[in-house]
Coordinates of C-alpha atoms and ligand atoms in Angstrom, one line a residue:
M14 CA -0.1 0.0 -0.1
F15 CA 1.3 3.6 -1.0
D16 CA 2.3 5.2 2.6
Y17 CA 2.3 9.0 2.2
K18 CA 4.1 9.8 5.3
V19 CA 6.8 7.4 4.7
S20 CA 7.2 8.9 1.0
V21 CA 7.3 12.2 2.2
L22 CA 9.8 11.4 4.7
A23 CA 12.1 9.6 2.2
L24 CA 11.9 12.7 0.1
L25 CA 12.9 15.0 2.9
L26 CA 15.8 12.9 4.0
G27 CA 16.8 13.3 0.2
A28 CA 20.6 12.0 -0.6
S29 CA 20.9 10.3 2.7
V30 CA 21.5 6.5 2.7
H31 CA 18.3 4.5 4.0
A32 CA 19.1 2.6 7.4
G33 CA 21.0 -0.5 6.4
E34 CA 21.0 -0.3 2.7
S35 CA 22.5 -3.7 1.2
V36 CA 24.7 -3.9 -1.5
D37 CA 25.7 -6.9 -3.4
V38 CA 29.4 -7.1 -3.7
L39 CA 30.8 -9.5 -6.4
H40 CA 34.6 -10.0 -6.2
W41 CA 37.1 -12.9 -6.3
W42 CA 39.0 -12.4 -2.8
T43 CA 38.9 -15.9 -1.2
S44 CA 42.2 -16.4 0.4
A45 CA 42.8 -15.6 4.0
S46 CA 44.4 -12.4 3.5
E47 CA 42.1 -11.3 0.8
R48 CA 38.8 -12.2 3.0
G49 CA 40.6 -10.3 5.8
A50 CA 40.7 -7.2 3.5
A51 CA 37.3 -7.6 2.2
R52 CA 36.1 -8.0 5.9
F53 CA 37.9 -4.7 6.8
L54 CA 35.8 -3.0 4.1
Q55 CA 32.7 -4.7 5.1
N56 CA 33.2 -3.3 8.6
R57 CA 34.0 0.2 7.8
L58 CA 30.8 0.1 5.6
A59 CA 28.9 -1.2 8.6
D60 CA 29.6 1.8 10.3
E61 CA 28.3 3.9 7.7
K62 CA 25.0 1.5 7.7
I63 CA 26.1 0.0 4.4
D64 CA 25.5 -3.7 4.4
W65 CA 28.1 -5.3 2.3
R66 CA 26.4 -8.6 1.0
D67 CA 29.3 -10.8 0.2
A68 CA 29.5 -12.4 -3.5
A69 CA 33.0 -14.0 -3.4
I70 CA 33.9 -16.1 -6.5
P71 CA 36.7 -18.4 -6.0
G72 CA 39.5 -18.3 -8.5
G73 CA 42.8 -16.2 -8.3
G74 CA 43.0 -13.4 -10.9
G75 CA 39.3 -13.4 -11.3
V76 CA 38.8 -15.9 -13.8
G77 CA 35.8 -17.3 -12.5
A78 CA 34.2 -13.8 -11.0
M79 CA 34.3 -12.4 -14.5
R80 CA 32.2 -15.3 -15.9
V81 CA 29.8 -15.1 -13.3
L82 CA 29.5 -11.6 -13.5
K83 CA 28.6 -11.8 -17.4
S84 CA 26.0 -14.3 -16.8
R85 CA 24.5 -12.5 -13.8
V86 CA 24.1 -9.2 -15.9
L87 CA 22.7 -11.4 -18.8
A88 CA 20.2 -12.5 -16.6
G89 CA 19.3 -9.1 -15.4
K90 CA 20.7 -9.8 -11.6
Q91 CA 23.6 -7.5 -11.8
P92 CA 25.4 -7.0 -8.4
A93 CA 25.2 -3.3 -7.0
V94 CA 28.9 -3.6 -7.0
A95 CA 31.6 -5.5 -8.8
Q96 CA 35.4 -5.8 -8.7
L97 CA 36.0 -4.8 -12.4
I98 CA 39.5 -3.7 -13.2
G99 CA 41.4 -2.1 -16.6
P100 CA 40.1 -1.7 -19.8
A101 CA 37.3 -4.2 -19.2
I102 CA 35.5 -1.2 -17.4
A103 CA 35.1 0.8 -20.6
E104 CA 33.7 -2.3 -22.2
W105 CA 30.6 -2.4 -19.4
A106 CA 30.6 1.4 -19.2
D107 CA 29.8 1.4 -23.0
L108 CA 26.8 -0.8 -22.4
G109 CA 25.3 2.0 -20.2
L110 CA 25.3 -0.1 -17.2
I111 CA 27.9 1.7 -14.9
L112 CA 27.0 4.3 -12.7
E113 CA 29.2 7.5 -13.0
L114 CA 30.9 8.7 -9.9
D115 CA 31.7 12.2 -11.0
S116 CA 30.0 13.8 -8.1
V117 CA 31.9 11.7 -5.4
A118 CA 35.2 12.3 -7.5
K119 CA 34.8 16.0 -7.5
A120 CA 33.6 16.3 -3.9
N121 CA 36.7 14.0 -2.8
D122 CA 39.2 15.8 -5.1
W123 CA 40.1 12.4 -7.2
N124 CA 41.5 14.4 -10.0
H125 CA 44.4 15.7 -7.5
V126 CA 44.7 12.9 -5.0
L127 CA 45.0 10.2 -7.8
S128 CA 47.9 10.0 -10.4
P129 CA 47.5 10.3 -14.2
T130 CA 48.0 6.5 -14.5
I131 CA 45.3 5.6 -11.9
R132 CA 42.9 8.3 -13.1
Q133 CA 43.1 7.1 -16.7
L134 CA 42.0 3.6 -15.6
L135 CA 39.0 4.9 -14.0
I136 CA 37.7 7.4 -16.5
H137 CA 35.4 6.6 -19.4
R138 CA 34.3 9.2 -21.9
E139 CA 35.7 11.9 -19.6
H140 CA 33.4 10.5 -16.4
F141 CA 34.9 8.7 -13.3
V142 CA 33.1 5.0 -13.6
A143 CA 35.2 3.2 -11.1
A144 CA 36.4 3.5 -7.3
P145 CA 40.0 2.6 -7.0
L146 CA 41.0 0.3 -4.1
G147 CA 44.8 -0.3 -4.2
L148 CA 47.9 -0.6 -6.2
H149 CA 49.4 -3.8 -6.6
R150 CA 53.3 -4.6 -7.7
I151 CA 53.6 -7.8 -9.8
N152 CA 57.4 -7.8 -10.1
N153 CA 58.2 -9.1 -6.9
L154 CA 60.7 -12.2 -5.6
Y155 CA 59.8 -13.4 -2.0
Y156 CA 62.3 -15.7 -0.5
N157 CA 62.4 -17.8 2.9
V158 CA 64.7 -15.7 5.2
K159 CA 65.6 -18.7 7.4
L160 CA 66.4 -21.0 4.3
F161 CA 68.6 -18.1 2.7
R162 CA 70.3 -17.5 6.2
K163 CA 71.0 -21.4 6.7
L164 CA 72.6 -21.7 3.4
G165 CA 74.5 -18.5 3.8
L166 CA 72.6 -17.1 0.6
A167 CA 72.3 -13.3 0.0
E168 CA 69.1 -11.5 -1.7
P169 CA 69.4 -12.3 -5.5
K170 CA 69.8 -9.2 -7.3
T171 CA 70.7 -10.5 -10.7
M172 CA 69.9 -13.7 -12.5
D173 CA 73.2 -15.0 -11.7
D174 CA 72.4 -14.5 -8.1
L175 CA 69.0 -16.4 -8.5
K176 CA 70.7 -19.3 -10.4
R177 CA 73.3 -19.7 -7.5
A178 CA 70.7 -19.6 -4.8
A179 CA 68.6 -22.0 -6.9
L180 CA 71.5 -24.6 -7.1
R181 CA 72.5 -24.2 -3.3
L182 CA 68.7 -24.7 -2.5
S183 CA 68.5 -27.6 -4.7
A184 CA 71.8 -29.1 -3.3
A185 CA 70.2 -28.8 0.2
G186 CA 67.2 -30.9 -1.0
I187 CA 64.7 -27.9 -1.4
T188 CA 62.4 -27.0 -4.1
P189 CA 64.4 -23.8 -5.3
M190 CA 61.3 -22.1 -6.6
G191 CA 57.6 -22.4 -6.0
Q192 CA 55.5 -22.0 -9.0
S193 CA 51.8 -23.3 -9.8
S194 CA 51.1 -24.5 -13.4
E195 CA 48.0 -22.7 -13.6
A196 CA 47.9 -20.5 -16.6
W197 CA 47.4 -17.1 -15.0
Q198 CA 50.3 -17.7 -12.5
V199 CA 52.7 -19.0 -15.1
A200 CA 52.0 -16.0 -17.0
T201 CA 52.1 -13.7 -14.3
L202 CA 55.9 -14.9 -13.8
F203 CA 56.2 -14.3 -17.5
E204 CA 55.3 -10.8 -17.6
S205 CA 57.9 -10.0 -15.2
L206 CA 60.5 -11.5 -17.3
V207 CA 59.6 -9.7 -20.3
L208 CA 60.0 -6.5 -18.2
M209 CA 63.3 -7.7 -17.1
E210 CA 64.7 -8.4 -20.6
G211 CA 63.0 -5.3 -22.4
G212 CA 62.2 -2.7 -20.0
P213 CA 58.7 -0.8 -20.0
A214 CA 59.1 0.4 -23.4
F215 CA 59.5 -2.9 -24.9
Y216 CA 56.9 -4.4 -22.4
R217 CA 54.4 -1.8 -23.8
D218 CA 55.1 -2.8 -27.5
V219 CA 54.6 -6.1 -26.6
F220 CA 51.3 -6.3 -24.6
V221 CA 49.8 -2.7 -25.0
K222 CA 50.5 -2.1 -28.9
R223 CA 50.6 -5.4 -29.6
N224 CA 53.3 -5.2 -32.0
A225 CA 53.6 -8.5 -33.7
S226 CA 57.3 -7.9 -34.8
A227 CA 58.2 -7.3 -31.0
Y228 CA 57.3 -11.2 -30.6
L229 CA 59.9 -12.0 -32.9
D230 CA 62.6 -9.8 -31.1
S231 CA 65.5 -11.3 -29.2
R232 CA 64.4 -9.8 -25.9
F233 CA 61.1 -11.6 -26.1
G234 CA 63.0 -14.6 -27.1
R235 CA 65.3 -14.2 -24.2
A236 CA 62.3 -13.7 -21.8
L237 CA 60.9 -17.2 -22.9
S238 CA 64.4 -19.0 -22.4
R239 CA 64.4 -17.3 -18.9
L240 CA 60.8 -18.7 -18.2
R241 CA 62.2 -22.3 -19.0
Q242 CA 65.3 -21.8 -17.0
L243 CA 63.1 -20.6 -14.1
R244 CA 60.9 -23.8 -14.7
S245 CA 64.0 -25.9 -14.2
Y246 CA 64.1 -24.7 -10.6
T247 CA 60.4 -25.6 -9.9
N248 CA 59.1 -28.8 -9.4
K249 CA 58.2 -29.7 -12.7
S250 CA 55.3 -31.9 -11.8
A251 CA 53.4 -29.2 -9.8
R252 CA 49.8 -29.0 -10.4
E253 CA 47.6 -26.2 -11.1
Q254 CA 47.6 -25.0 -7.1
P255 CA 46.0 -21.9 -6.0
W256 CA 48.6 -19.4 -5.3
S257 CA 47.6 -19.2 -1.4
E258 CA 49.1 -22.9 -1.3
V259 CA 52.4 -21.8 -2.9
A260 CA 52.7 -18.9 0.0
Q261 CA 52.2 -21.8 2.6
Q262 CA 55.0 -23.7 0.8
L263 CA 57.2 -20.7 0.9
S264 CA 56.5 -20.2 4.5
N265 CA 57.1 -24.0 5.6
G266 CA 60.3 -23.8 3.8
Q267 CA 59.3 -26.3 1.1
V268 CA 60.2 -24.0 -1.5
G269 CA 63.1 -21.2 -1.2
M270 CA 61.8 -18.5 -3.7
V271 CA 58.5 -17.3 -5.5
V272 CA 57.7 -14.6 -8.0
M273 CA 54.3 -13.4 -7.5
G274 CA 52.1 -9.9 -7.1
D275 CA 52.2 -8.3 -3.7
W276 CA 48.9 -10.1 -2.5
F277 CA 51.6 -12.9 -1.7
K278 CA 52.8 -10.6 0.6
G279 CA 49.5 -10.0 2.3
E280 CA 48.9 -13.8 2.5
L281 CA 52.2 -14.3 4.1
L282 CA 51.6 -11.6 6.9
S283 CA 48.0 -13.2 7.5
M284 CA 49.8 -16.7 8.3
G285 CA 51.6 -14.8 11.1
Q286 CA 54.9 -14.7 9.1
K287 CA 57.0 -11.8 9.8
L288 CA 58.8 -9.7 7.1
D289 CA 62.6 -9.9 7.3
V290 CA 62.3 -12.5 9.9
D291 CA 60.6 -15.2 8.0
F292 CA 60.4 -14.0 4.5
A293 CA 61.6 -10.9 2.5
C294 CA 60.7 -9.4 -0.6
A295 CA 62.9 -8.1 -3.3
S296 CA 62.3 -7.4 -7.0
V297 CA 62.6 -9.9 -10.0
P298 CA 66.1 -9.4 -11.0
N299 CA 66.9 -6.4 -12.9
T300 CA 63.5 -4.6 -12.6
Q301 CA 64.1 -2.8 -9.2
Q302 CA 63.6 0.4 -11.1
Y303 CA 60.4 -0.7 -12.7
H304 CA 56.9 -1.1 -11.4
L305 CA 55.0 -3.7 -13.1
Y306 CA 51.3 -2.6 -11.7
S307 CA 47.7 -3.8 -11.4
I308 CA 45.1 -1.4 -9.8
D309 CA 42.0 -3.0 -8.0
S310 CA 38.8 -1.3 -8.4
F311 CA 34.9 -1.5 -7.9
V312 CA 32.4 -0.5 -10.4
M313 CA 28.8 0.3 -9.3
F314 CA 26.0 -1.1 -11.5
T315 CA 23.1 1.3 -12.3
G316 CA 20.4 -1.0 -11.9
D317 CA 17.2 1.1 -11.4
Y318 CA 19.4 3.9 -9.6
S319 CA 17.7 2.7 -6.3
Q320 CA 21.0 2.0 -4.7
Q321 CA 22.8 4.9 -6.0
D322 CA 23.1 7.0 -2.5
A323 CA 24.9 3.8 -0.9
Q324 CA 26.9 3.2 -3.8
E325 CA 28.2 6.8 -3.8
K326 CA 28.8 6.7 -0.2
M327 CA 30.9 3.5 -0.6
A328 CA 32.8 4.8 -3.2
Q329 CA 33.9 7.8 -1.1
I330 CA 34.6 5.5 1.9
L331 CA 36.7 3.2 -0.3
V332 CA 39.3 6.3 -1.1
S333 CA 39.3 7.8 2.0
P334 CA 42.7 8.0 3.5
A335 CA 42.0 5.8 6.7
V336 CA 40.4 3.0 4.8
Q337 CA 43.2 3.0 2.1
Q338 CA 45.8 2.6 4.8
G339 CA 43.9 -0.2 6.7
Y340 CA 42.7 -2.0 3.8
N341 CA 46.0 -1.9 1.8
R342 CA 48.1 -3.0 4.8
I343 CA 46.0 -6.3 5.0
K344 CA 45.8 -6.7 1.3
G345 CA 49.6 -6.3 0.4
S346 CA 49.2 -3.4 -2.0
V347 CA 49.4 0.2 -1.3
P348 CA 47.2 3.2 -1.2
V349 CA 46.1 4.7 -4.6
R350 CA 46.4 8.0 -3.1
R351 CA 49.7 10.1 -3.8
D352 CA 49.1 12.6 -0.9
L353 CA 50.3 10.4 1.7
D354 CA 51.5 12.3 4.8
A355 CA 54.5 11.6 6.7
K356 CA 52.6 9.5 9.3
A357 CA 50.7 7.3 6.5
M358 CA 54.3 6.9 4.8
S359 CA 55.8 5.6 8.0
S360 CA 53.2 3.0 8.6
L361 CA 54.2 1.4 5.1
D362 CA 56.7 -1.6 5.5
R363 CA 59.7 -1.5 3.3
C364 CA 58.1 -3.5 0.4
A365 CA 55.3 -1.1 0.3
T366 CA 57.2 2.1 0.5
S367 CA 59.2 0.9 -2.5
S368 CA 56.4 0.2 -4.5
W369 CA 54.6 3.2 -3.8
Q370 CA 57.7 5.6 -4.2
T371 CA 58.7 3.7 -7.6
F372 CA 55.1 3.9 -9.1
N373 CA 54.9 7.6 -8.2
K374 CA 58.0 8.4 -10.2
G375 CA 55.7 8.2 -13.4
K376 CA 55.0 6.5 -16.4
S377 CA 58.6 5.9 -17.6
V378 CA 59.0 3.3 -15.0
Q379 CA 55.4 1.9 -15.0
A380 CA 54.3 -1.2 -16.9
P381 CA 50.8 -2.3 -16.8
S382 CA 50.1 -5.9 -16.0
L383 CA 48.5 -7.7 -18.9
V384 CA 47.4 -10.9 -16.8
H385 CA 45.9 -8.5 -14.3
R386 CA 43.9 -6.6 -16.9
M387 CA 45.7 -3.7 -17.2
A388 CA 47.2 -3.8 -20.5
A389 CA 44.5 -5.5 -23.0
D390 CA 40.9 -6.6 -23.4
E391 CA 40.1 -10.1 -22.1
K392 CA 40.4 -11.8 -25.4
F393 CA 43.9 -10.8 -26.2
K394 CA 45.0 -11.3 -22.5
D395 CA 43.3 -14.9 -22.5
A396 CA 45.1 -15.7 -25.7
I397 CA 48.5 -14.6 -24.7
V398 CA 48.2 -16.3 -21.3
A399 CA 47.1 -19.8 -22.7
Q400 CA 50.0 -19.9 -25.3
V401 CA 52.4 -19.1 -22.5
Q402 CA 51.1 -21.8 -20.4
K403 CA 51.2 -24.1 -23.1
F404 CA 55.0 -23.3 -24.0
Y405 CA 55.6 -23.6 -20.1
L406 CA 54.3 -27.1 -19.8
D407 CA 55.3 -28.5 -23.5
E408 CA 59.2 -28.1 -23.4
S409 CA 59.3 -29.9 -27.0
I410 CA 57.9 -26.2 -28.4
S411 CA 61.2 -24.1 -29.2
V412 CA 61.5 -20.4 -28.2
Q413 CA 61.7 -19.6 -31.8
D414 CA 58.8 -21.7 -32.8
N415 CA 56.8 -20.3 -29.9
Q416 CA 57.8 -16.6 -31.1
Q417 CA 56.6 -17.5 -34.7
R418 CA 53.1 -18.8 -33.1
M419 CA 52.7 -16.0 -30.8
A420 CA 53.8 -13.3 -33.4
A421 CA 51.1 -15.1 -35.9
M422 CA 48.4 -14.9 -33.0
V423 CA 48.8 -11.5 -32.2
R424 CA 48.5 -10.6 -35.8
A425 CA 45.3 -12.5 -36.3
L426 CA 44.0 -10.9 -33.1
N427 CA 44.9 -7.2 -34.6
A428 CA 43.2 -8.2 -37.9
Q429 CA 39.9 -9.2 -36.3
E430 CA 39.9 -5.9 -34.3
G431 CA 40.6 -3.9 -37.5
N432 CA 43.7 -3.0 -36.0
I433 CA 46.0 -4.4 -38.8
E434 CA 49.8 -3.1 -38.5
Ligands
GAL110 C1 44.7 -9.9 -9.0 C2 43.8 -8.9 -8.4 C3 44.5 -8.9 -6.7 C4 44.5 -10.6 -6.3 C5 45.2 -11.2 -7.3 C6 44.9 -13.0 -6.7 O1 44.1 -10.0 -10.3 O2 44.4 -7.7 -8.5 O3 43.4 -8.2 -6.1 O4 43.3 -11.0 -5.7 O5 44.6 -11.4 -8.3 O6 43.6 -13.3 -6.7

């Protein structure tokens, strides 16, 4: 029945959030630290009377979550909020499904507090269409400090150091490197190697500009050879383990080193491991000065606009300084804001400080992660990731053959897009 008094009251309340507004949040954070970080956000939102109804879809790197999101939208059951990152945001925004967040952005000065690289990922046709959460660095090498001490090993700075460490670990009966054979995890390692061999400009030629001839370049060939070399330090029969299991292996000394995005640090910390006592973070050799990045963000689906107030409030809370600090500490990432004060800076550990400072040097040191959706559309990313895994698993494919295959694949994908070189 139409209740006149209630309606008038609602009108008078205007833009305020209704008591206990519920928002469905679809994301792929299911490991212990990821759940901890999501719970942190959930609690902060609860303080503001926003009830985060969790729709977590397992699958590292978001492979499953993206499928579920598509089918929910097709069925007309889109969530109020979804973890959506990189160029995919534009694809959804083009369909007119994403809420514009310009008023939140303006009121909270996102134009100044966010760096150009981050802003550009959130803006579509001159409107803010996503709220950023955290900045992840991908080109990290984690190692087990106790094992390294026991074997008298120093932090590997070059590939020769890494090789020496691998041989010593192996002689001591320890698998030198932990590595899942899951496609996105293999490709996460590989993109760091492309950065190592070619630097950010070459990396962009390969993954952003999709320049087919870059795949035939000797630097790309060297990155493929490095991938094989590193595989020889892993347990070659490793199955497609979740990345959080690899974190367990590093913490219990089953493996000595792991290359992974810094959500890995979040996971180690959530297991009670201590930085520089149990594990340490270094850069993938020869990439110290670079930042291979992935920026997590949430988009708000429009639906019938009935949740707009809660969605806008949520966007504002996510980017606020205190939430940025608390959330990113658990997640392993760093704040997206570039206006951190001395207190905020001193609360970052040394891995986080290095990530934040390096990224904020600007575009010349930055490389957008392909695997973590910063560089290209889903189709291109999936094709590259699948071929890298194939090459990794099947050692009968030569480096040169694989270069030819990938160059042909990129040419075909570009032609389909009408993007012929
Ligand atoms: C990335 C995401 C991170 C982390 C990781 C592992 O794509 O940006 O937040 O969750 O996957 O699942």
